[in-house]
Amino acid sequence: MPQFSARYFDGKSSTALVVEVLILDRTQLEIRSESGTHNFPIKDCTFEAPLGNTRRVILLPDNGRLETDDFDTYDTLQDSLNPGMGLKWTHWLERKWRWVLASFACLVLFTLSLFIWGVPWTAHVVAHKIPVEAIKELGAGTLERMDHYFMDPSHLSLEERAQYLIWFSEIAKDFPSEHSYQLYFRSSQIGANAFALPDGSIVFTDEIIELMSGKEEFQAVAAHEIGHVIHRHSMQMVLRDTGIFIFISAFLGDIASVSSLASAIPTLLIENGYSRSFEKEADLVSGEWLQNKYGSPEAMKSILIKLNAGAEGISIPELLSTHPDLHNRIMLLEETFSHPEDSEEE
């Protein structure tokens, strides 16, 4: 017959009474004190889960409570009443600080893994499940916001625009027709750049047009930007930055929530740009198109060199940068699209 000392609170006052507690036939809990005896059915009592080295607590059906420092008897009693295994493991871990530290380390590793691999993977899956109709809505709002905050009307002549539109149409027909690719020109203080919006709109600044030497370099950049559209990089970027609840909304088909992301895309494109992996994917799309069209990705390599010249003097290790460095991007194109004769010469 288990028996232990405890402090008894009757639930009516804050006065604690020292009592003896007995368990009778595993069905009755009996409290004995100088003032009398109280009995309660075990099934109506709540044995709270142990918490570290704090007193063990039994809640009584009449709002009273028992508190005891006799951990061994309490734990034995709780075991005899078949508590949940989860509570046993929790209490066991609480008393093993090494296991607590190990559990914390596992939590940290899990959290890091979630953000390094889990979130990007989820963003990739969800971005490709968003209906094209919703993405088209996003594009219109995004371009309007870019015009309002970052862009000015282009200074290119109508003749120049017409020529680039012809060159652009040669590219667009070679890519999936899921998106309706449209070419836009803008002038901007952000310098030489081009952007791919979620709906297939491609924006070139006047500054990058001035940097290019002819058709092939223009088409190299255009194919690169179409690569961002095909892989839905802007959607993945927004999904990564806005959290898991947006992922859930997209999986559940809450198009309204996804469409509201349009306001975030301009800032992400202008201030952050695409990640290294996204830029590499887009480079490969451009390189493959150039290889098939002209037999070489040289136009992409040459425009990358020109764009990089504007950033000379800024040295950032690739590990700390969101963009792959020039050398790695050119090496990727050369290794992926090398000619058989090049290998034989080497």
CSV table of C-alpha atoms in Angstrom, one decimal:
chain,number,residue,atom,x,y,z
A,1,MET,CA,0.0,0.0,0.0
A,2,PRO,CA,1.8,3.2,-1.2
A,3,GLN,CA,2.0,5.9,1.3
A,4,PHE,CA,3.7,9.4,1.3
A,5,SER,CA,3.7,12.7,3.1
A,6,ALA,CA,2.3,15.8,1.3
A,7,ARG,CA,1.0,19.3,1.7
A,8,TYR,CA,-2.8,19.5,1.4
A,9,PHE,CA,-4.7,22.5,0.1
A,10,ASP,CA,-8.4,22.3,0.5
A,11,GLY,CA,-9.2,24.7,-2.3
A,12,LYS,CA,-10.9,27.1,0.0
A,13,SER,CA,-7.9,28.8,1.7
A,14,SER,CA,-4.2,29.2,1.1
A,15,THR,CA,-3.3,27.4,4.3
A,16,ALA,CA,-1.3,24.2,3.7
A,17,LEU,CA,-1.9,21.2,6.0
A,18,VAL,CA,0.7,18.4,6.3
A,19,VAL,CA,-0.9,15.1,5.7
A,20,GLU,CA,-0.3,11.4,5.0
A,21,VAL,CA,-1.6,10.0,1.7
A,22,LEU,CA,-2.5,6.4,1.2
A,23,ILE,CA,-3.5,4.5,-1.9
A,24,LEU,CA,-6.1,1.9,-1.1
A,25,ASP,CA,-6.6,-1.0,-3.5
A,26,ARG,CA,-5.4,1.2,-6.3
A,27,THR,CA,-8.9,2.7,-6.4
A,28,GLN,CA,-9.1,5.1,-3.5
A,29,LEU,CA,-6.8,8.0,-2.4
A,30,GLU,CA,-7.1,8.6,1.3
A,31,ILE,CA,-5.8,11.8,3.0
A,32,ARG,CA,-5.1,11.5,6.8
A,33,SER,CA,-4.5,14.4,9.1
A,34,GLU,CA,-5.2,15.4,12.6
A,35,SER,CA,-8.4,17.0,11.6
A,36,GLY,CA,-9.8,13.9,9.9
A,37,THR,CA,-9.8,11.7,6.8
A,38,HIS,CA,-10.8,12.4,3.2
A,39,ASN,CA,-11.3,9.8,0.5
A,40,PHE,CA,-11.4,10.4,-3.2
A,41,PRO,CA,-11.7,7.9,-6.2
A,42,ILE,CA,-8.4,7.6,-8.0
A,43,LYS,CA,-10.1,7.9,-11.3
A,44,ASP,CA,-11.3,11.4,-10.4
A,45,CYS,CA,-7.8,12.6,-9.4
A,46,THR,CA,-5.3,14.2,-11.8
A,47,PHE,CA,-1.7,13.2,-11.4
A,48,GLU,CA,0.2,16.1,-13.1
A,49,ALA,CA,3.2,15.3,-15.2
A,50,PRO,CA,6.5,15.7,-13.4
A,51,LEU,CA,8.4,18.9,-14.1
A,52,GLY,CA,12.1,18.8,-13.3
A,53,ASN,CA,12.7,18.9,-9.6
A,54,THR,CA,9.5,20.8,-8.7
A,55,ARG,CA,7.0,19.3,-6.3
A,56,ARG,CA,4.7,16.6,-7.6
A,57,VAL,CA,1.1,17.7,-7.8
A,58,ILE,CA,-2.2,15.7,-7.5
A,59,LEU,CA,-5.4,17.7,-8.3
A,60,LEU,CA,-8.4,16.6,-6.3
A,61,PRO,CA,-12.0,16.5,-7.6
A,62,ASP,CA,-13.2,19.1,-5.0
A,63,ASN,CA,-10.6,21.7,-6.3
A,64,GLY,CA,-8.1,20.7,-3.6
A,65,ARG,CA,-4.6,19.7,-4.3
A,66,LEU,CA,-1.7,17.7,-2.9
A,67,GLU,CA,2.0,18.6,-3.2
A,68,THR,CA,4.8,16.2,-2.3
A,69,ASP,CA,8.6,16.1,-2.4
A,70,ASP,CA,8.6,12.3,-2.3
A,71,PHE,CA,9.5,11.9,-5.9
A,72,ASP,CA,10.3,8.2,-5.8
A,73,THR,CA,6.9,7.2,-4.3
A,74,TYR,CA,5.0,9.6,-6.6
A,75,ASP,CA,6.8,8.3,-9.7
A,76,THR,CA,6.2,4.7,-8.7
A,77,LEU,CA,2.6,5.4,-8.1
A,78,GLN,CA,2.2,7.2,-11.4
A,79,ASP,CA,3.9,4.2,-13.2
A,80,SER,CA,1.5,1.8,-11.5
A,81,LEU,CA,-1.4,3.8,-12.8
A,82,ASN,CA,-0.1,3.4,-16.4
A,83,PRO,CA,0.7,7.0,-17.4
A,84,GLY,CA,1.4,7.9,-21.0
A,85,MET,CA,4.8,6.9,-22.4
A,86,GLY,CA,5.2,10.5,-23.7
A,87,LEU,CA,5.1,11.9,-20.2
A,88,LYS,CA,7.7,9.3,-19.0
A,89,TRP,CA,10.1,10.3,-21.8
A,90,THR,CA,9.6,14.0,-21.2
A,91,HIS,CA,10.3,13.7,-17.5
A,92,TRP,CA,13.3,11.4,-18.2
A,93,LEU,CA,14.8,14.0,-20.6
A,94,GLU,CA,14.2,16.8,-18.2
A,95,ARG,CA,16.5,15.1,-15.7
A,96,LYS,CA,19.3,14.4,-18.2
A,97,TRP,CA,20.8,17.8,-19.1
A,98,ARG,CA,23.1,16.2,-21.7
A,99,TRP,CA,20.1,14.8,-23.5
A,100,VAL,CA,18.4,18.2,-23.2
A,101,LEU,CA,21.4,19.8,-24.9
A,102,ALA,CA,21.4,17.1,-27.5
A,103,SER,CA,17.7,17.7,-28.2
A,104,PHE,CA,18.3,21.4,-28.5
A,105,ALA,CA,21.1,20.8,-30.9
A,106,CYS,CA,18.8,18.6,-33.0
A,107,LEU,CA,16.2,21.3,-32.9
A,108,VAL,CA,18.7,23.9,-34.2
A,109,LEU,CA,19.8,21.5,-37.0
A,110,PHE,CA,16.3,20.8,-37.9
A,111,THR,CA,15.4,24.5,-38.1
A,112,LEU,CA,18.5,25.2,-40.2
A,113,SER,CA,17.7,22.3,-42.5
A,114,LEU,CA,14.2,23.6,-42.9
A,115,PHE,CA,15.3,27.0,-44.1
A,116,ILE,CA,18.3,25.7,-46.1
A,117,TRP,CA,16.5,22.8,-47.9
A,118,GLY,CA,12.9,22.5,-46.7
A,119,VAL,CA,11.7,26.0,-47.5
A,120,PRO,CA,13.4,26.2,-51.0
A,121,TRP,CA,12.1,22.8,-51.9
A,122,THR,CA,8.6,23.7,-50.8
A,123,ALA,CA,8.8,27.0,-52.6
A,124,HIS,CA,9.8,25.2,-55.8
A,125,VAL,CA,6.9,22.8,-55.6
A,126,VAL,CA,4.3,25.4,-54.7
A,127,ALA,CA,5.5,27.9,-57.3
A,128,HIS,CA,4.9,25.3,-60.1
A,129,LYS,CA,1.5,24.5,-58.8
A,130,ILE,CA,0.1,28.1,-58.9
A,131,PRO,CA,-2.3,28.4,-61.8
A,132,VAL,CA,-1.1,30.4,-64.8
A,133,GLU,CA,-4.1,32.6,-64.4
A,134,ALA,CA,-3.0,33.8,-61.0
A,135,ILE,CA,0.5,34.4,-62.2
A,136,LYS,CA,-0.8,36.6,-65.0
A,137,GLU,CA,-2.6,38.7,-62.4
A,138,LEU,CA,0.6,39.1,-60.5
A,139,GLY,CA,2.5,40.3,-63.6
A,140,ALA,CA,0.2,43.2,-64.3
A,141,GLY,CA,0.4,44.5,-60.7
A,142,THR,CA,4.2,44.0,-60.5
A,143,LEU,CA,5.0,46.1,-63.7
A,144,GLU,CA,2.7,48.9,-62.5
A,145,ARG,CA,4.5,49.0,-59.2
A,146,MET,CA,7.9,48.9,-60.8
A,147,ASP,CA,6.9,51.9,-63.1
A,148,HIS,CA,5.7,53.8,-60.0
A,149,TYR,CA,8.7,53.3,-57.8
A,150,PHE,CA,11.7,52.4,-60.0
A,151,MET,CA,11.2,53.1,-63.7
A,152,ASP,CA,10.8,55.9,-66.2
A,153,PRO,CA,9.6,55.8,-69.8
A,154,SER,CA,12.2,54.5,-72.3
A,155,HIS,CA,14.1,56.9,-74.5
A,156,LEU,CA,14.5,54.3,-77.3
A,157,SER,CA,13.1,55.3,-80.7
A,158,LEU,CA,10.2,53.5,-82.3
A,159,GLU,CA,12.5,52.0,-84.9
A,160,GLU,CA,14.9,50.7,-82.2
A,161,ARG,CA,12.0,49.1,-80.3
A,162,ALA,CA,10.6,47.5,-83.4
A,163,GLN,CA,14.0,45.9,-84.2
A,164,TYR,CA,14.4,44.4,-80.7
A,165,LEU,CA,10.8,43.2,-80.8
A,166,ILE,CA,11.6,41.2,-84.0
A,167,TRP,CA,14.7,39.7,-82.3
A,168,PHE,CA,12.7,38.9,-79.2
A,169,SER,CA,9.9,37.1,-81.2
A,170,GLU,CA,12.6,34.8,-82.6
A,171,ILE,CA,13.3,33.6,-79.1
A,172,ALA,CA,9.8,33.5,-77.6
A,173,LYS,CA,8.5,31.0,-80.2
A,174,ASP,CA,11.2,28.5,-79.1
A,175,PHE,CA,10.0,28.4,-75.5
A,176,PRO,CA,6.9,26.9,-73.8
A,177,SER,CA,3.7,28.7,-74.7
A,178,GLU,CA,2.4,28.5,-71.2
A,179,HIS,CA,3.3,32.1,-70.7
A,180,SER,CA,2.6,35.0,-73.1
A,181,TYR,CA,6.1,36.6,-73.4
A,182,GLN,CA,6.0,40.3,-73.8
A,183,LEU,CA,9.0,42.7,-74.1
A,184,TYR,CA,9.0,46.1,-72.4
A,185,PHE,CA,11.5,48.9,-72.4
A,186,ARG,CA,12.1,51.3,-69.5
A,187,SER,CA,14.7,53.9,-68.4
A,188,SER,CA,15.9,53.6,-64.8
A,189,GLN,CA,18.4,55.0,-62.3
A,190,ILE,CA,19.3,51.4,-61.3
A,191,GLY,CA,21.5,51.1,-64.3
A,192,ALA,CA,22.0,48.3,-66.9
A,193,ASN,CA,19.6,45.5,-66.0
A,194,ALA,CA,16.8,43.3,-67.2
A,195,PHE,CA,13.9,41.7,-65.3
A,196,ALA,CA,11.6,38.8,-65.8
A,197,LEU,CA,8.2,39.2,-64.2
A,198,PRO,CA,6.1,36.2,-63.2
A,199,ASP,CA,3.6,36.4,-66.1
A,200,GLY,CA,6.3,36.4,-68.8
A,201,SER,CA,6.8,40.1,-69.1
A,202,ILE,CA,10.5,40.9,-69.8
A,203,VAL,CA,11.8,44.4,-69.0
A,204,PHE,CA,15.0,45.8,-70.5
A,205,THR,CA,16.4,49.1,-69.3
A,206,ASP,CA,17.8,51.6,-71.8
A,207,GLU,CA,21.1,51.3,-70.0
A,208,ILE,CA,21.6,47.6,-70.7
A,209,ILE,CA,20.5,48.1,-74.4
A,210,GLU,CA,23.3,50.7,-74.7
A,211,LEU,CA,25.8,48.1,-73.3
A,212,MET,CA,24.9,45.4,-75.9
A,213,SER,CA,26.6,45.0,-79.2
A,214,GLY,CA,23.9,43.6,-81.5
A,215,LYS,CA,21.4,40.9,-81.8
A,216,GLU,CA,23.1,37.9,-80.2
A,217,GLU,CA,23.9,39.6,-76.9
A,218,PHE,CA,20.3,40.9,-76.7
A,219,GLN,CA,18.9,37.5,-77.4
A,220,ALA,CA,21.3,36.0,-74.8
A,221,VAL,CA,19.9,38.2,-72.1
A,222,ALA,CA,16.3,37.7,-73.3
A,223,ALA,CA,16.7,33.9,-73.2
A,224,HIS,CA,18.2,34.2,-69.7
A,225,GLU,CA,15.2,36.2,-68.5
A,226,ILE,CA,12.8,33.7,-70.1
A,227,GLY,CA,14.7,31.1,-68.1
A,228,HIS,CA,13.7,32.8,-64.9
A,229,VAL,CA,10.0,32.8,-66.1
A,230,ILE,CA,10.1,29.1,-67.0
A,231,HIS,CA,11.5,28.1,-63.6
A,232,ARG,CA,9.2,30.6,-61.9
A,233,HIS,CA,12.1,32.0,-60.0
A,234,SER,CA,10.3,35.2,-58.9
A,235,MET,CA,7.5,33.2,-57.4
A,236,GLN,CA,9.9,30.9,-55.6
A,237,MET,CA,11.8,34.0,-54.3
A,238,VAL,CA,8.6,35.5,-52.9
A,239,LEU,CA,7.4,32.3,-51.4
A,240,ARG,CA,10.7,31.8,-49.6
A,241,ASP,CA,10.5,35.2,-48.1
A,242,THR,CA,6.9,35.2,-47.0
A,243,GLY,CA,6.7,32.1,-44.9
A,244,ILE,CA,5.1,28.7,-44.7
A,245,PHE,CA,1.5,30.1,-44.4
A,246,ILE,CA,1.7,31.3,-48.0
A,247,PHE,CA,2.7,27.8,-49.0
A,248,ILE,CA,-0.3,26.3,-47.3
A,249,SER,CA,-2.6,28.9,-48.9
A,250,ALA,CA,-1.3,28.0,-52.3
A,251,PHE,CA,-1.7,24.3,-51.7
A,252,LEU,CA,-5.3,24.9,-50.7
A,253,GLY,CA,-5.9,26.9,-53.8
A,254,ASP,CA,-6.3,30.3,-52.0
A,255,ILE,CA,-5.5,32.3,-55.1
A,256,ALA,CA,-6.4,35.6,-53.5
A,257,SER,CA,-3.6,35.2,-50.9
A,258,VAL,CA,-1.1,34.3,-53.6
A,259,SER,CA,-2.2,37.2,-55.8
A,260,SER,CA,-1.6,39.7,-53.0
A,261,LEU,CA,2.1,39.0,-53.3
A,262,ALA,CA,2.5,41.3,-56.3
A,263,SER,CA,3.5,44.2,-54.0
A,264,ALA,CA,6.6,42.2,-52.8
A,265,ILE,CA,8.1,41.3,-56.1
A,266,PRO,CA,9.4,44.6,-57.3
A,267,THR,CA,11.4,45.2,-54.2
A,268,LEU,CA,12.8,41.7,-54.2
A,269,LEU,CA,13.9,42.0,-57.8
A,270,ILE,CA,15.5,45.4,-57.5
A,271,GLU,CA,17.1,45.1,-54.1
A,272,ASN,CA,17.9,41.4,-53.7
A,273,GLY,CA,18.0,39.9,-57.2
A,274,TYR,CA,17.9,36.2,-57.8
A,275,SER,CA,19.8,33.7,-55.9
A,276,ARG,CA,23.0,32.0,-57.2
A,277,SER,CA,21.1,28.8,-58.1
A,278,PHE,CA,18.4,30.7,-59.9
A,279,GLU,CA,21.0,32.7,-61.9
A,280,LYS,CA,22.8,29.5,-62.9
A,281,GLU,CA,19.5,27.9,-64.0
A,282,ALA,CA,18.7,30.9,-66.2
A,283,ASP,CA,22.3,30.9,-67.6
A,284,LEU,CA,21.9,27.3,-68.7
A,285,VAL,CA,18.5,28.1,-70.4
A,286,SER,CA,20.2,30.9,-72.3
A,287,GLY,CA,23.3,28.9,-73.1
A,288,GLU,CA,21.3,26.0,-74.5
A,289,TRP,CA,19.2,28.3,-76.7
A,290,LEU,CA,22.4,30.1,-78.0
A,291,GLN,CA,24.1,26.7,-78.6
A,292,ASN,CA,21.1,25.5,-80.7
A,293,LYS,CA,20.8,28.8,-82.5
A,294,TYR,CA,24.3,30.0,-83.0
A,295,GLY,CA,26.4,27.0,-82.1
A,296,SER,CA,28.0,28.7,-79.0
A,297,PRO,CA,27.0,30.5,-75.8
A,298,GLU,CA,29.7,33.2,-76.5
A,299,ALA,CA,27.1,36.0,-76.6
A,300,MET,CA,26.0,35.2,-73.0
A,301,LYS,CA,29.6,35.1,-71.9
A,302,SER,CA,30.4,38.5,-73.5
A,303,ILE,CA,27.4,40.3,-72.0
A,304,LEU,CA,28.2,38.8,-68.6
A,305,ILE,CA,31.8,40.3,-68.9
A,306,LYS,CA,30.3,43.7,-69.8
A,307,LEU,CA,27.8,43.7,-66.9
A,308,ASN,CA,30.5,42.6,-64.5
A,309,ALA,CA,32.8,45.5,-65.6
A,310,GLY,CA,30.4,47.8,-63.9
A,311,ALA,CA,30.9,46.1,-60.6
A,312,GLU,CA,34.7,46.1,-60.7
A,313,GLY,CA,36.4,47.0,-57.4
A,314,ILE,CA,33.7,45.3,-55.4
A,315,SER,CA,35.1,42.1,-54.0
A,316,ILE,CA,32.6,39.8,-52.3
A,317,PRO,CA,33.3,36.1,-51.7
A,318,GLU,CA,30.8,34.0,-53.6
A,319,LEU,CA,29.8,32.3,-50.3
A,320,LEU,CA,28.6,35.7,-49.0
A,321,SER,CA,27.0,36.8,-52.3
A,322,THR,CA,23.6,36.0,-53.6
A,323,HIS,CA,25.0,35.9,-57.2
A,324,PRO,CA,27.6,33.5,-58.6
A,325,ASP,CA,30.7,35.3,-59.6
A,326,LEU,CA,31.7,36.0,-63.2
A,327,HIS,CA,34.3,33.3,-63.4
A,328,ASN,CA,32.0,30.5,-62.1
A,329,ARG,CA,29.2,31.6,-64.5
A,330,ILE,CA,31.5,31.5,-67.5
A,331,MET,CA,33.0,28.2,-66.5
A,332,LEU,CA,29.5,26.7,-66.1
A,333,LEU,CA,28.7,27.8,-69.7
A,334,GLU,CA,32.0,26.5,-71.1
A,335,GLU,CA,31.8,23.1,-69.3
A,336,THR,CA,28.1,22.6,-70.2
A,337,PHE,CA,28.3,23.6,-73.8
A,338,SER,CA,31.9,22.8,-74.8
A,339,HIS,CA,32.5,21.5,-78.3
A,340,PRO,CA,33.8,18.0,-79.0
A,341,GLU,CA,36.6,19.5,-81.0
A,342,ASP,CA,37.6,21.7,-78.0
A,343,SER,CA,38.1,18.5,-75.9
A,344,GLU,CA,40.2,16.9,-78.6
A,345,GLU,CA,42.5,19.9,-78.9
A,346,GLU,CA,43.1,19.8,-75.1
